[in-house]
Amino acid sequence: MVTFEGVTDYGRDYAMHLDNQDRLGHLRKEFIIPTKADLKSKTLAHLASNSEDGDQPCIYFCGNSLGLQPRRTSERITSHLISWAKKGVYGHFTPHEDTNLPPYLHVDDLAARLMAPLVGALPEEVAVMQTLTANLHLMMASFYRPTRSKFKIILEGKAFPSDHYAVESQIRHHGFDPKEAMILIEPESSESPTISTSHIQSMIADHASSTALILLPGVQYYTGQYLDIERITAYAHDLDLLIGWDLAHAVGNVPLQLDEWNVDFAVWCNYKYVNSGPGVIGGLFVHSRHGEVESSTRRKGSAAFRPRLSGWWGGDKSIRFEMGSEFVPRPGAAGFQLSNPSALDLTAIIASLEIFALTSMVAMRNKSISLTGYLEDLLLHAPATATYDNDCLPYQIITPSKSGERGAQLSLLLKPGLLENVMKALEDVGVVVDERKPNVIRVAPAPLYNTFTEVWDFVHIFVAACLKAQMGESNGSQEVMAFKGQKEKGWAQIK
Ligand SMILES: Cc1ncc(COP(=O)(O)O)c(C=O)c1O
């Protein structure tokens, strides 16, 4: 049985103490935290009435999937709707004194400016546009230019399916065989699903002479592993290879320095840690060296720029409405845009980015490291029950244990057969996490709106749910009661 030597306190009071000291704690009120009743309600009418009154908030640890709604989002969107309703097409050009929302023509530039600090980029290296998979295709159209001898794309074997499909289809599109051209990096050991930097490097080295592009995740969606973007990018460049990053789980989660790290390109979505709403448009980064447009040739008929799939919104803004048929891109990432973007989407993104501007990625990361570290610590000490000890936990944390190698998320691999019942038990009491079948639960406390007390409560509920699922309803309920009794005492006293 585990003991707690050297540990000051595992009680709930300690979690509350951590919340009191939390310098970002005030940001929680910027978000609408669904209540337990909200989650159960079958009607929107109930939700529209002020359902937060007197109702308990749920524990929402699913910002890795869909971030919560900022309170200011509806206010900003209402402003946008008013301008559209009252100005019609003039809304494209007309600024209003009492809102920071620019006319629709320029709203993409504001979104890129606000997004740049999240990814460590110059504003002109960022475009807020399209969706992640579409952006991936657009980037590959520009950066995957295979030849007979250099045609491979290196990616991870357990890449998010959309990335896998996008890569496979690009390879076929260029007339190559995915069996030869897709180089899949698998974990080096069956004991762990994570991939070491040295293993990635050796795979890159093995295929360097025939590789046209590398695509990797910043934070891996399944394991939560945070890859060493800077080192791997430098390694690829030493071998003269281009490298792009899928930052779906990294943006708004870990501080990034894409410009300084010399990343060639990156793509991401804004509905996870960027809290901008389901399916909202995504973003991309193109390093300034790839976004250049030779100034001497601009407007002269033979502009020199990186090849790409083009659309009018990527064209030189100063001549956009001259409606010429020669495409001259805007310099930078904006020159990769295709269509005029949804001002509605951009408004939601701007509302959320205003909250990020109230703090910094470094401050958020500091809190995130503490919050996720606390979660890990409690999960590993959870055996302090009548049933479990450290050696027979019904779950294993498959996310790296070093804070520098992970973001907010911990992925918990449950013993076979537990997932469904555990998820049901969590849902019943208003705890929101997500599952990856057959046996993984992803738990992601977000530093902008989650608290240490929620982490403490989650672990207790989760362990009780595991006990119940493991022992079956009849025996389990007794165990859960015993566990609940311990909860009152705090874990420091449980030996
Ligand atoms: C890692 C990763 N890549 C790609 C995608 C696909 O994103 P989208 O549907 O916005 O194209 C997701 C979606 O969750 C993801 O998590």
Coordinates of C-alpha atoms and ligand atoms in Angstrom, one line a residue:
M1 CA 0.0 0.0 0.0
V2 CA 1.3 3.4 -0.9
T3 CA 2.3 5.8 1.8
F4 CA 2.7 9.6 1.5
E5 CA 6.1 10.3 3.0
G6 CA 7.4 13.7 1.9
V7 CA 4.0 14.7 0.6
T8 CA 2.4 17.5 2.5
D9 CA -1.3 16.9 1.8
Y10 CA -3.6 15.1 -0.5
G11 CA -6.7 16.6 0.9
R12 CA -9.3 18.7 -1.0
D13 CA -8.3 21.7 1.2
Y14 CA -4.9 21.6 -0.5
A15 CA -6.5 21.7 -3.9
M16 CA -8.5 24.7 -2.8
H17 CA -5.4 26.3 -1.5
L18 CA -3.8 25.9 -5.0
D19 CA -6.8 27.5 -6.5
N20 CA -6.5 30.5 -4.2
Q21 CA -2.9 31.0 -5.3
D22 CA -3.7 30.6 -9.0
R23 CA -2.9 33.8 -10.8
L24 CA -5.0 32.8 -13.8
G25 CA -8.0 31.8 -11.7
H26 CA -9.9 35.0 -12.6
L27 CA -10.0 33.9 -16.3
R28 CA -12.5 31.0 -15.5
K29 CA -15.3 33.6 -15.3
E30 CA -14.6 34.5 -18.9
F31 CA -16.1 31.1 -19.9
I32 CA -19.6 29.5 -19.7
I33 CA -19.1 26.3 -17.7
P34 CA -22.0 24.0 -18.5
T35 CA -23.9 22.8 -15.5
K36 CA -24.7 19.2 -14.7
A37 CA -28.4 20.0 -15.5
D38 CA -27.3 21.6 -18.8
L39 CA -25.6 18.5 -19.9
K40 CA -28.7 16.4 -19.2
S41 CA -31.3 18.8 -20.6
K42 CA -33.1 17.6 -23.7
T43 CA -34.3 21.1 -24.6
L44 CA -32.6 24.2 -25.7
A45 CA -35.3 26.2 -24.0
H46 CA -34.0 25.0 -20.7
L47 CA -30.5 26.0 -21.7
A48 CA -31.6 29.4 -22.9
S49 CA -33.1 30.2 -19.5
N50 CA -30.4 31.1 -17.0
S51 CA -29.7 27.5 -16.2
E52 CA -26.5 28.3 -14.3
D53 CA -28.5 29.7 -11.3
G54 CA -28.2 27.4 -8.4
D55 CA -27.0 24.5 -10.5
Q56 CA -23.6 22.9 -10.1
P57 CA -21.0 23.2 -12.8
C58 CA -19.9 20.1 -14.5
I59 CA -16.2 19.1 -14.6
Y60 CA -15.2 19.7 -18.1
F61 CA -11.8 18.2 -19.0
C62 CA -12.5 18.0 -22.8
G63 CA -10.9 21.1 -24.1
N64 CA -8.6 18.9 -26.1
S65 CA -11.6 18.0 -28.2
L66 CA -13.9 21.1 -28.0
G67 CA -13.0 24.1 -25.9
L68 CA -15.7 25.9 -23.9
Q69 CA -17.5 29.0 -25.1
P70 CA -16.1 32.3 -23.9
R71 CA -18.8 34.6 -22.5
R72 CA -17.8 37.3 -24.8
T73 CA -18.3 35.2 -28.0
S74 CA -22.1 35.8 -28.1
E75 CA -21.5 39.5 -27.5
R76 CA -19.0 39.8 -30.4
I77 CA -21.2 37.6 -32.7
T78 CA -24.2 39.8 -31.9
S79 CA -22.2 42.8 -33.0
H80 CA -21.3 41.1 -36.2
L81 CA -24.9 40.1 -36.8
I82 CA -26.0 43.7 -36.2
S83 CA -23.5 45.1 -38.6
W84 CA -24.6 42.6 -41.3
A85 CA -28.3 43.2 -40.6
K86 CA -28.0 47.0 -40.6
K87 CA -25.2 47.6 -43.1
G88 CA -25.5 44.7 -45.6
V89 CA -22.6 44.9 -48.1
Y90 CA -21.3 48.1 -46.5
G91 CA -20.2 46.0 -43.6
H92 CA -17.3 44.9 -45.8
F93 CA -15.9 48.4 -45.6
T94 CA -17.5 50.3 -42.7
P95 CA -15.7 50.5 -39.3
H96 CA -17.8 51.2 -36.2
E97 CA -16.5 53.3 -33.4
D98 CA -17.9 51.1 -30.6
T99 CA -16.5 47.7 -31.5
N100 CA -13.0 46.4 -32.1
L101 CA -14.3 44.3 -34.9
P102 CA -12.9 45.6 -38.2
P103 CA -15.0 45.6 -41.4
Y104 CA -15.3 42.1 -43.0
L105 CA -12.6 42.9 -45.5
H106 CA -9.9 43.2 -42.8
V107 CA -11.2 40.8 -40.1
D108 CA -8.9 38.0 -41.2
D109 CA -5.8 40.3 -40.7
L110 CA -6.9 41.0 -37.1
A111 CA -7.4 37.3 -36.4
A112 CA -3.9 36.5 -37.8
R113 CA -2.4 39.3 -35.6
L114 CA -4.1 38.0 -32.5
M115 CA -3.2 34.4 -33.3
A116 CA 0.5 35.1 -34.0
P117 CA 1.6 35.1 -30.3
L118 CA 0.0 31.7 -29.7
V119 CA 2.3 30.1 -32.2
G120 CA 5.4 32.3 -31.9
A121 CA 5.1 33.8 -35.4
L122 CA 5.2 37.1 -37.1
P123 CA 1.6 38.2 -37.9
E124 CA 2.4 37.9 -41.6
E125 CA 3.4 34.2 -41.1
V126 CA -0.1 33.3 -40.0
A127 CA -3.4 33.0 -41.9
V128 CA -6.7 32.1 -40.2
M129 CA -8.5 30.2 -42.9
Q130 CA -10.2 27.0 -44.0
T131 CA -10.1 23.9 -41.8
L132 CA -7.2 21.8 -40.7
T133 CA -7.4 19.0 -43.3
A134 CA -8.1 21.5 -46.1
N135 CA -5.1 23.5 -45.0
L136 CA -3.0 20.4 -44.9
H137 CA -3.9 19.7 -48.5
L138 CA -3.1 23.3 -49.4
M139 CA 0.2 23.1 -47.7
M140 CA 1.1 19.8 -49.3
A141 CA 0.1 21.2 -52.7
S142 CA 2.9 23.8 -52.1
F143 CA 5.4 21.8 -50.1
Y144 CA 5.1 18.2 -51.4
R145 CA 6.6 18.4 -54.9
P146 CA 7.8 14.9 -55.4
T147 CA 10.3 13.7 -58.0
R148 CA 11.1 10.2 -59.2
S149 CA 13.9 9.9 -56.7
K150 CA 12.5 12.0 -53.8
F151 CA 8.8 11.2 -53.4
K152 CA 8.3 9.8 -49.8
I153 CA 6.4 11.5 -47.0
I154 CA 7.4 10.5 -43.5
L155 CA 4.6 10.5 -40.9
E156 CA 3.7 8.6 -37.7
G157 CA 2.0 5.3 -38.0
K158 CA -0.8 6.4 -35.6
A159 CA -1.3 9.8 -37.2
F160 CA -4.8 11.2 -36.8
P161 CA -6.8 9.5 -39.5
S162 CA -7.5 12.7 -41.5
D163 CA -3.7 13.3 -41.8
H164 CA -3.1 9.8 -42.9
Y165 CA -5.9 10.0 -45.6
A166 CA -4.7 13.5 -46.7
V167 CA -1.1 12.2 -47.1
E168 CA -2.2 9.0 -48.8
S169 CA -4.4 10.9 -51.3
Q170 CA -1.6 13.4 -52.1
I171 CA 0.7 10.6 -52.9
R172 CA -1.8 9.0 -55.2
H173 CA -2.6 12.3 -56.7
H174 CA 1.0 12.6 -57.8
G175 CA 0.9 9.1 -59.3
F176 CA 3.0 7.3 -56.6
D177 CA 2.1 4.2 -54.6
P178 CA 1.4 4.9 -50.9
K179 CA 2.9 1.5 -50.0
E180 CA 6.3 2.8 -51.1
A181 CA 5.9 6.4 -50.5
M182 CA 4.3 6.6 -47.0
I183 CA 6.9 6.0 -44.4
L184 CA 5.2 5.3 -41.1
I185 CA 7.0 5.9 -37.8
E186 CA 5.8 3.3 -35.3
P187 CA 6.8 3.3 -31.6
E188 CA 10.0 1.5 -31.0
S189 CA 8.6 -0.6 -28.2
S190 CA 5.3 -2.4 -27.8
E191 CA 5.4 -1.4 -24.1
S192 CA 4.7 2.3 -24.9
P193 CA 2.9 4.1 -27.7
T194 CA 5.1 7.2 -27.5
I195 CA 8.0 7.8 -29.9
S196 CA 11.4 9.1 -28.9
T197 CA 13.1 11.9 -30.7
S198 CA 16.1 9.7 -31.5
H199 CA 13.8 7.1 -33.1
I200 CA 12.2 9.8 -35.3
Q201 CA 15.6 11.0 -36.2
S202 CA 16.8 7.6 -37.2
M203 CA 13.7 7.0 -39.4
I204 CA 14.3 10.4 -41.1
A205 CA 18.0 9.5 -41.6
D206 CA 17.1 6.1 -43.1
H207 CA 14.8 7.6 -45.7
A208 CA 16.3 11.1 -46.2
S209 CA 17.6 10.5 -49.7
S210 CA 14.1 9.5 -51.1
T211 CA 12.0 11.8 -48.9
A212 CA 10.2 14.9 -50.1
L213 CA 8.3 15.9 -46.9
I214 CA 7.9 15.1 -43.2
L215 CA 4.6 15.6 -41.4
L216 CA 4.4 15.2 -37.6
P217 CA 2.1 16.2 -34.8
G218 CA 3.2 18.9 -32.3
V219 CA 1.2 17.1 -29.6
Q220 CA 0.1 13.6 -30.4
Y221 CA -3.7 13.4 -30.2
Y222 CA -3.8 9.9 -28.6
T223 CA -0.9 9.8 -26.2
G224 CA -0.7 13.6 -25.5
Q225 CA 3.1 13.4 -26.2
Y226 CA 4.6 16.8 -27.0
L227 CA 7.3 16.3 -29.7
D228 CA 10.5 18.3 -29.7
I229 CA 9.5 20.4 -32.7
E230 CA 12.7 22.6 -32.6
R231 CA 15.1 19.6 -32.6
I232 CA 13.3 17.5 -35.1
T233 CA 12.9 20.5 -37.5
A234 CA 16.6 21.3 -37.2
Y235 CA 17.4 17.7 -37.9
A236 CA 15.2 17.6 -41.0
H237 CA 16.8 20.8 -42.3
D238 CA 20.3 19.4 -41.8
L239 CA 19.3 16.7 -44.2
D240 CA 17.8 19.2 -46.5
L241 CA 14.2 18.1 -45.9
L242 CA 11.0 20.1 -45.6
I243 CA 8.9 19.5 -42.5
G244 CA 5.4 20.5 -41.6
W245 CA 3.5 20.1 -38.2
D246 CA -0.1 19.3 -37.3
L247 CA -0.6 21.5 -34.3
A248 CA -4.3 20.6 -33.6
H249 CA -3.4 19.6 -30.0
A250 CA -0.6 22.0 -29.5
V251 CA -2.0 25.5 -30.3
G252 CA -3.3 27.3 -27.3
N253 CA -1.9 24.4 -25.2
V254 CA 1.9 24.8 -25.2
P255 CA 3.9 27.9 -26.1
L256 CA 5.3 27.6 -29.7
Q257 CA 8.1 29.5 -31.4
L258 CA 7.4 28.5 -35.0
D259 CA 9.4 31.4 -36.5
E260 CA 12.4 30.9 -34.3
W261 CA 12.3 27.1 -34.7
N262 CA 12.4 27.6 -38.5
V263 CA 9.3 25.4 -39.1
D264 CA 8.5 25.3 -42.8
F265 CA 4.7 25.1 -42.3
A266 CA 2.1 24.2 -39.7
V267 CA -1.7 23.8 -39.7
W268 CA -4.1 23.7 -36.8
C269 CA -7.8 23.9 -35.8
N270 CA -9.3 26.5 -33.5
Y271 CA -12.0 24.5 -31.8
K272 CA -9.9 22.7 -29.2
Y273 CA -7.7 24.8 -26.9
V274 CA -8.5 27.9 -28.9
N275 CA -12.2 27.7 -27.7
S276 CA -13.7 29.2 -30.9
G277 CA -16.6 26.7 -31.6
P278 CA -17.2 23.4 -33.3
G279 CA -15.9 23.3 -36.9
V280 CA -14.7 26.9 -36.8
I281 CA -12.1 27.8 -39.4
G282 CA -8.5 26.8 -38.7
G283 CA -5.1 28.3 -39.1
L284 CA -1.8 27.9 -40.9
F285 CA 1.8 29.1 -40.5
V286 CA 4.1 29.5 -43.4
H287 CA 7.6 30.6 -42.5
S288 CA 8.5 34.0 -43.9
R289 CA 11.2 32.6 -46.2
H290 CA 8.5 30.5 -48.0
G291 CA 6.0 33.4 -48.2
E292 CA 8.2 35.8 -50.1
V293 CA 6.9 37.4 -53.2
E294 CA 9.7 39.0 -55.3
S295 CA 8.9 42.7 -54.9
S296 CA 10.5 43.8 -58.2
T297 CA 8.1 41.5 -60.1
R298 CA 4.9 42.3 -58.2
R299 CA 2.3 43.6 -60.6
K300 CA 4.5 43.0 -63.6
G301 CA 3.2 39.7 -65.0
S302 CA 5.8 37.3 -63.8
A303 CA 5.7 37.4 -60.0
A304 CA 8.1 34.9 -58.4
F305 CA 6.6 33.1 -55.4
R306 CA 6.3 29.6 -54.0
P307 CA 3.9 27.5 -56.1
R308 CA 0.5 27.0 -54.5
L309 CA -3.2 26.4 -55.2
S310 CA -4.5 29.9 -55.5
G311 CA -7.7 31.9 -54.9
W312 CA -8.6 35.5 -55.1
W313 CA -8.3 36.1 -51.3
G314 CA -4.7 35.2 -51.4
G315 CA -4.1 37.9 -54.0
D316 CA -2.4 41.3 -53.5
K317 CA -4.9 43.2 -51.4
S318 CA -4.2 46.5 -53.0
I319 CA -5.4 45.2 -56.4
R320 CA -8.0 42.6 -55.3
F321 CA -10.9 44.5 -56.6
E322 CA -9.4 45.3 -60.0
M323 CA -10.4 41.8 -60.9
G324 CA -7.4 41.1 -63.0
S325 CA -6.7 37.6 -64.2
E326 CA -3.0 37.5 -63.1
F327 CA -2.5 36.1 -59.6
V328 CA 0.0 38.0 -57.6
P329 CA -0.1 36.8 -54.0
R330 CA 0.1 38.8 -50.8
P331 CA 3.4 38.2 -49.2
G332 CA 3.3 35.7 -46.3
A333 CA 0.8 33.2 -45.2
A334 CA -2.1 35.4 -46.3
G335 CA -1.0 34.7 -49.8
F336 CA -2.1 31.1 -49.4
Q337 CA -5.8 32.1 -48.7
L338 CA -8.4 31.0 -51.2
S339 CA -11.8 32.4 -50.4
N340 CA -13.2 35.3 -48.5
P341 CA -13.3 33.8 -45.0
S342 CA -16.4 33.5 -42.8
A343 CA -16.6 36.7 -40.8
L344 CA -18.9 34.9 -38.4
D345 CA -16.1 32.3 -37.7
L346 CA -13.4 34.9 -37.5
T347 CA -15.5 36.9 -35.0
A348 CA -15.7 33.8 -32.7
I349 CA -12.0 33.4 -33.0
I350 CA -11.2 37.0 -32.2
A351 CA -13.5 36.8 -29.1
S352 CA -11.5 33.9 -27.8
L353 CA -8.1 35.3 -28.7
E354 CA -9.0 38.4 -26.7
I355 CA -8.9 36.2 -23.6
F356 CA -5.5 34.8 -24.6
A357 CA -4.4 38.4 -24.8
L358 CA -5.3 38.9 -21.2
T359 CA -2.4 36.5 -20.2
S360 CA 0.5 34.9 -22.0
M361 CA 1.2 31.4 -23.3
V362 CA 4.1 31.2 -20.7
A363 CA 1.8 32.0 -17.8
M364 CA -0.8 29.5 -19.1
R365 CA 1.9 26.8 -19.6
N366 CA 3.1 27.3 -16.0
K367 CA -0.4 26.8 -14.7
S368 CA -0.9 23.9 -17.1
I369 CA 2.2 22.1 -15.9
S370 CA 1.0 22.4 -12.3
L371 CA -2.5 21.4 -13.1
T372 CA -1.6 18.3 -15.1
G373 CA 1.2 17.4 -12.8
Y374 CA -1.3 17.5 -9.9
L375 CA -3.6 15.3 -11.9
E376 CA -0.9 12.8 -12.5
D377 CA 0.2 12.9 -8.9
L378 CA -3.3 12.2 -7.6
L379 CA -3.9 9.5 -10.2
L380 CA -0.7 7.7 -9.2
H381 CA -1.6 7.9 -5.5
A382 CA -5.2 6.9 -6.0
P383 CA -4.6 3.3 -4.8
A384 CA -5.1 4.5 -1.3
T385 CA -8.3 2.6 -1.1
A386 CA -9.2 -0.7 0.4
T387 CA -8.7 -2.3 -3.0
Y388 CA -5.9 -0.8 -4.9
D389 CA -2.3 -0.4 -4.3
N390 CA 0.3 1.1 -6.6
D391 CA 1.0 -2.2 -8.4
C392 CA -2.5 -3.0 -9.5
L393 CA -4.1 0.2 -10.6
P394 CA -6.9 -0.4 -13.2
Y395 CA -5.3 2.2 -15.4
Q396 CA -2.0 3.3 -16.7
I397 CA -0.9 6.8 -17.8
I398 CA 0.5 6.5 -21.3
T399 CA 1.4 10.1 -21.6
P400 CA 5.1 10.9 -20.9
S401 CA 5.7 11.7 -17.3
K402 CA 8.1 14.6 -18.0
S403 CA 6.2 17.8 -18.1
G404 CA 8.3 19.0 -21.1
E405 CA 7.1 16.1 -23.1
R406 CA 3.4 16.6 -22.8
G407 CA 0.8 19.4 -22.8
A408 CA -2.4 19.6 -20.7
Q409 CA -3.7 16.1 -21.6
L410 CA -3.1 12.8 -19.8
S411 CA -4.2 9.7 -21.6
L412 CA -5.3 6.9 -19.4
L413 CA -5.2 3.3 -20.7
L414 CA -7.9 1.4 -18.7
K415 CA -7.8 -2.3 -18.1
P416 CA -9.8 -4.1 -20.8
G417 CA -13.6 -4.1 -20.4
L418 CA -13.8 -1.0 -18.1
L419 CA -14.2 1.8 -20.6
E420 CA -17.9 1.8 -21.3
N421 CA -18.9 1.6 -17.6
V422 CA -16.4 4.1 -16.5
M423 CA -17.5 6.6 -19.1
K424 CA -21.1 6.0 -18.2
A425 CA -20.4 6.6 -14.5
L426 CA -18.5 9.8 -15.3
E427 CA -21.3 11.1 -17.5
D428 CA -23.9 10.3 -14.8
V429 CA -22.2 12.7 -12.4
G430 CA -21.4 15.4 -14.9
V431 CA -17.7 14.7 -15.7
V432 CA -16.8 15.3 -19.3
V433 CA -13.8 13.6 -20.7
D434 CA -13.4 11.8 -24.0
E435 CA -12.7 8.2 -25.0
R436 CA -10.6 6.6 -27.7
K437 CA -11.8 3.0 -28.0
P438 CA -11.1 0.4 -27.0
N439 CA -9.5 1.4 -23.7
V440 CA -8.3 5.0 -23.5
I441 CA -9.7 8.0 -21.7
R442 CA -8.2 11.4 -22.5
V443 CA -8.3 13.9 -19.6
A444 CA -7.3 17.5 -20.4
P445 CA -7.6 20.2 -17.7
A446 CA -7.4 23.5 -19.5
P447 CA -5.5 26.2 -17.6
L448 CA -7.8 29.0 -18.8
Y449 CA -10.9 27.6 -17.1
N450 CA -10.1 24.5 -15.0
T451 CA -9.2 24.4 -11.4
F452 CA -7.2 22.3 -9.0
T453 CA -10.3 21.4 -7.0
E454 CA -11.9 20.0 -10.2
V455 CA -8.8 17.9 -10.6
W456 CA -9.1 16.6 -7.1
D457 CA -12.8 15.9 -7.5
F458 CA -12.3 14.2 -10.9
V459 CA -9.7 11.8 -9.5
H460 CA -12.0 10.7 -6.7
I461 CA -14.9 10.2 -9.0
F462 CA -12.8 8.5 -11.6
V463 CA -11.2 6.0 -9.2
A464 CA -14.7 5.3 -7.7
A465 CA -16.0 4.7 -11.2
C466 CA -13.1 2.3 -11.9
L467 CA -13.8 0.4 -8.7
K468 CA -17.4 0.1 -9.6
A469 CA -16.8 -1.0 -13.2
Q470 CA -14.2 -3.5 -12.1
M471 CA -16.1 -5.1 -9.3
G472 CA -19.6 -5.0 -10.8
E473 CA -22.6 -3.2 -9.4
S474 CA -23.2 -5.2 -6.3
N475 CA -19.7 -5.4 -4.8
G476 CA -18.7 -2.1 -6.3
S477 CA -21.2 0.1 -4.6
Q478 CA -19.8 -0.9 -1.2
E479 CA -16.3 0.0 -2.3
V480 CA -17.5 3.3 -3.7
M481 CA -19.1 4.1 -0.4
A482 CA -15.8 3.3 1.4
F483 CA -14.0 5.5 -1.0
K484 CA -16.4 8.3 -0.6
G485 CA -15.8 8.1 3.2
Q486 CA -12.1 8.5 2.6
K487 CA -12.7 11.6 0.5
E488 CA -13.9 13.5 3.5
K489 CA -10.7 12.8 5.4
G490 CA -8.3 13.7 2.6
W491 CA -5.7 11.3 1.3
A492 CA -3.0 12.3 3.6
Q493 CA -4.6 10.2 6.3
I494 CA -5.2 7.2 4.2
K495 CA -2.6 4.6 4.6
Ligands
LIG1 C1 -4.6 15.8 -34.8 C2 -5.7 16.2 -35.7 N1 -5.5 16.3 -37.0 C3 -6.5 16.6 -37.8 C4 -7.8 16.7 -37.4 C5 -8.9 17.0 -38.3 O1 -9.3 18.3 -38.2 P1 -10.5 19.0 -39.2 O2 -11.7 18.2 -39.0 O3 -10.6 20.3 -38.6 O4 -9.9 18.9 -40.6 C6 -8.1 16.6 -36.0 C7 -9.4 16.8 -35.4 O5 -9.7 16.6 -34.3 C8 -7.0 16.3 -35.1 O6 -7.2 16.2 -33.8

